Structures are given as structure tokens and as C-alpha cells.
Amino acid sequence: SAVISQKPSRDICQRGTSLTIQCQVDSQVTMMFWYRQQPGQSLTLIATANQGSEATYESGFVIDKFPISRPNLTFSTLTVSNMSPEDSSIYLCSVVSFGQFFGPGTRLTVL
Amino acid sequence: KNEVEQSPQNLTAQEGEFITINCSYSVGISALHWLQQHPGGGIVSLFMLSSGKKKHGRLIATINIQEKHSSLHITASHPRDSAVYICAVGGNNRLAFGKGNQVVVIP
């Protein structure tokens, strides 16, 4: 199994600002995933983060809005840039390690 | 039509009751996941299964590959079982998620 921690657990931000979410895993993993869950909706994959290469973004998500870093095999960050109220969501980090594991999530509210 | 449909959307049960929630999917899969999401937002993986049945404590998950259907059963339900249960299907690197079953267990 893999234990994942995320920081911050929640935040309230002003429109136009940016927030960086950190994801730390207790073991080395090749692929890390970032998901968004908008209110009342199912999880949507934002991007896949591979160590040593650019993240792969899903349709509808772009690097300028959601830049991702993956400096090593246990850590990744997702930045939500130039935020608007529509970005209010839960953001989750996930890894695959003999199963799929999810972090506790970051609940973001944009005013 | 969504790739993953869950029913019922909302379910309220009395403590001690037997609960069944369902997941139907329309795509080919290598595995199906049942996840539990508590109000804080964090998600816990309950089961990953590709055939048959798995049991963990009071939870039982079954899958019928031919019918593309899975059920999650909760025996002797307890208020701490109150959560959203999410079904996800696919391969390890690409999952399709249902919207979840909101379960409330009343003391």
C-alpha cells in the first residue's frame, strides 16, 4: 500500500491568486495523478505526472492553468493559477502501487 | 450516457440494516474499485476486484463481468458508514468514476 499526504488540507483564496498543493508519498512511485472533484460531480483526471518529464494533461486542462512539478519519485505539486470561483473543488493526488491510492484531498474555495 | 452509473444516488438506512449499492458500467475493464469518501473529502480505497467477490469486515463487494455490474454490501450498518461510495472502473492508469452513492446511516 501507499500512504499519501497533501498540503494544505483546505484553503480559501481570493480570485486571481494562485495556490500550490503538495503531495507526498511514503514510497517511490512512477506515476502520480492529479484529480479534481467539483461540487456534486465525479472525479476528473487533470493530469498524469511522471518524474523527469512533462506532465500529460487531459482534454480541457492546460499547463498554464495547472502547472505541475514532479522533482522526484515521492513528491509532486499542482498549482491552480489565476483562480476563479469555478476552480472551487476538491483536488486529489493519487498513485498506483499494487492498487490505486488517494490522498486526503485539498478542499479549495475561491471567493 | 456516463460510462459508470451508480444507484441509488441517495440512501438512508437505520443502524443495523443491510445496505446494497450498485454500479453498472459500459466499458471494458481490467479492474473495478470501490472507494469511500467522507465529508472532509479524503478518499479511502475499499476494494479492487476483477472477478468474483471480496470481503473485508462488514463490507462485501461482488462483480459480474458478463453483466458489467458490481454491488457493495454493508452488513450491520453503523453511523460511521455514512459516506459517499464511489465506483471506478478501468485500468490502473485510466479510471472512469461514477458520481457516487450518498449513504446515511441513522442511529
mmCIF file of C-alpha atoms in Angstrom, chain B residues 3-99:
data_model
loop_
_atom_site.group_PDB
_atom_site.id
_atom_site.type_symbol
_atom_site.label_atom_id
_atom_site.label_comp_id
_atom_site.label_asym_id
_atom_site.label_seq_id
_atom_site.Cartn_x
_atom_site.Cartn_y
_atom_site.Cartn_z
ATOM 1 C CA GLU B 3 -19.524 5.186 -18.524
ATOM 2 C CA VAL B 4 -20.238 4.433 -14.865
ATOM 3 C CA GLU B 5 -23.711 4.611 -13.346
ATOM 4 C CA GLN B 6 -24.355 4.189 -9.640
ATOM 5 C CA SER B 7 -27.652 3.581 -7.876
ATOM 6 C CA PRO B 8 -29.325 4.589 -5.727
ATOM 7 C CA GLN B 9 -27.944 8.125 -5.747
ATOM 8 C CA ASN B 10 -29.026 8.605 -2.119
ATOM 9 C CA LEU B 11 -29.796 6.001 0.506
ATOM 10 C CA THR B 12 -30.815 6.389 4.143
ATOM 11 C CA ALA B 13 -30.812 3.387 6.461
ATOM 12 C CA GLN B 14 -31.374 2.676 10.116
ATOM 13 C CA GLU B 15 -28.411 1.460 12.122
ATOM 14 C CA GLY B 16 -28.108 -2.299 11.819
ATOM 15 C CA GLU B 17 -29.765 -2.581 8.418
ATOM 16 C CA PHE B 18 -28.235 -4.391 5.462
ATOM 17 C CA ILE B 19 -27.305 -1.959 2.680
ATOM 18 C CA THR B 20 -26.702 -2.651 -1.009
ATOM 19 C CA ILE B 21 -25.454 -0.114 -3.523
ATOM 20 C CA ASN B 22 -24.886 -0.789 -7.197
ATOM 21 C CA CYS B 23 -22.562 0.110 -10.024
ATOM 22 C CA SER B 24 -23.066 -0.560 -13.729
ATOM 23 C CA TYR B 25 -20.505 0.240 -16.380
ATOM 24 C CA SER B 26 -20.378 0.264 -20.143
ATOM 25 C CA VAL B 27 -16.659 -0.016 -20.909
ATOM 26 C CA GLY B 28 -14.256 -2.927 -20.884
ATOM 27 C CA ILE B 29 -12.260 -3.026 -17.675
ATOM 28 C CA SER B 30 -9.348 -4.756 -16.046
ATOM 29 C CA ALA B 31 -10.491 -3.844 -12.527
ATOM 30 C CA LEU B 32 -13.281 -2.189 -10.601
ATOM 31 C CA HIS B 33 -12.680 -0.098 -7.490
ATOM 32 C CA TRP B 34 -14.974 0.796 -4.641
ATOM 33 C CA LEU B 35 -13.893 3.948 -2.839
ATOM 34 C CA GLN B 36 -15.228 5.651 0.277
ATOM 35 C CA GLN B 37 -15.276 9.434 0.585
ATOM 36 C CA HIS B 38 -16.040 11.083 3.914
ATOM 37 C CA PRO B 39 -17.355 14.644 4.244
ATOM 38 C CA GLY B 40 -13.836 16.069 4.581
ATOM 39 C CA GLY B 41 -13.142 14.924 1.027
ATOM 40 C CA GLY B 42 -10.447 12.312 1.558
ATOM 41 C CA ILE B 43 -10.868 9.040 -0.277
ATOM 42 C CA VAL B 44 -10.120 5.556 1.015
ATOM 43 C CA SER B 45 -9.816 2.601 -1.308
ATOM 44 C CA LEU B 46 -12.092 -0.203 -0.081
ATOM 45 C CA PHE B 47 -11.796 -2.847 -2.770
ATOM 46 C CA MET B 48 -10.182 -3.521 -6.089
ATOM 47 C CA LEU B 49 -11.670 -6.525 -7.851
ATOM 48 C CA SER B 50 -11.707 -8.060 -11.273
ATOM 49 C CA SER B 51 -13.903 -11.103 -10.625
ATOM 50 C CA GLY B 52 -15.982 -12.810 -8.001
ATOM 51 C CA LYS B 53 -16.321 -11.478 -4.518
ATOM 52 C CA LYS B 54 -14.216 -9.878 -1.788
ATOM 53 C CA LYS B 55 -14.984 -9.375 1.885
ATOM 54 C CA HIS B 56 -13.426 -7.038 4.406
ATOM 55 C CA GLY B 57 -15.056 -6.804 7.792
ATOM 56 C CA ARG B 58 -18.697 -5.848 7.298
ATOM 57 C CA LEU B 59 -18.187 -4.924 3.661
ATOM 58 C CA ILE B 60 -18.672 -7.301 0.740
ATOM 59 C CA ALA B 61 -18.051 -6.413 -2.904
ATOM 60 C CA THR B 62 -19.158 -8.527 -5.831
ATOM 61 C CA ILE B 63 -18.673 -8.168 -9.542
ATOM 62 C CA ASN B 64 -20.317 -9.820 -12.558
ATOM 63 C CA ILE B 65 -18.087 -9.233 -15.558
ATOM 64 C CA GLN B 66 -20.595 -10.568 -18.081
ATOM 65 C CA GLU B 67 -23.328 -8.254 -16.852
ATOM 66 C CA LYS B 68 -20.899 -5.357 -16.227
ATOM 67 C CA HIS B 69 -22.283 -4.852 -12.772
ATOM 68 C CA SER B 70 -20.938 -4.662 -9.249
ATOM 69 C CA SER B 71 -22.549 -4.370 -5.836
ATOM 70 C CA LEU B 72 -21.223 -3.216 -2.493
ATOM 71 C CA HIS B 73 -22.981 -4.635 0.552
ATOM 72 C CA ILE B 74 -22.707 -3.282 4.088
ATOM 73 C CA THR B 75 -23.869 -5.656 6.815
ATOM 74 C CA ALA B 76 -24.971 -4.432 10.256
ATOM 75 C CA SER B 77 -24.646 -0.816 9.120
ATOM 76 C CA HIS B 78 -23.371 1.803 11.546
ATOM 77 C CA PRO B 79 -23.487 5.623 11.529
ATOM 78 C CA ARG B 80 -19.751 5.678 10.823
ATOM 79 C CA ASP B 81 -20.546 4.024 7.466
ATOM 80 C CA SER B 82 -22.168 7.316 6.402
ATOM 81 C CA ALA B 83 -20.171 8.459 3.389
ATOM 82 C CA VAL B 84 -20.182 8.698 -0.373
ATOM 83 C CA TYR B 85 -19.247 5.414 -2.035
ATOM 84 C CA ILE B 86 -17.638 5.832 -5.423
ATOM 85 C CA CYS B 87 -17.299 3.171 -8.089
ATOM 86 C CA ALA B 88 -14.399 3.476 -10.537
ATOM 87 C CA VAL B 89 -13.571 1.219 -13.461
ATOM 88 C CA GLY B 90 -10.769 0.809 -15.947
ATOM 89 C CA GLY B 91 -7.100 0.005 -15.962
ATOM 90 C CA ASN B 92 -4.540 1.199 -13.458
ATOM 91 C CA ASN B 93 -3.627 4.283 -15.419
ATOM 92 C CA ARG B 94 -7.042 5.444 -16.530
ATOM 93 C CA LEU B 95 -10.140 5.226 -14.387
ATOM 94 C CA ALA B 96 -13.707 6.315 -15.086
ATOM 95 C CA PHE B 97 -15.585 7.346 -11.959
ATOM 96 C CA GLY B 98 -19.239 7.264 -11.032
ATOM 97 C CA LYS B 99 -20.839 10.156 -9.189
#
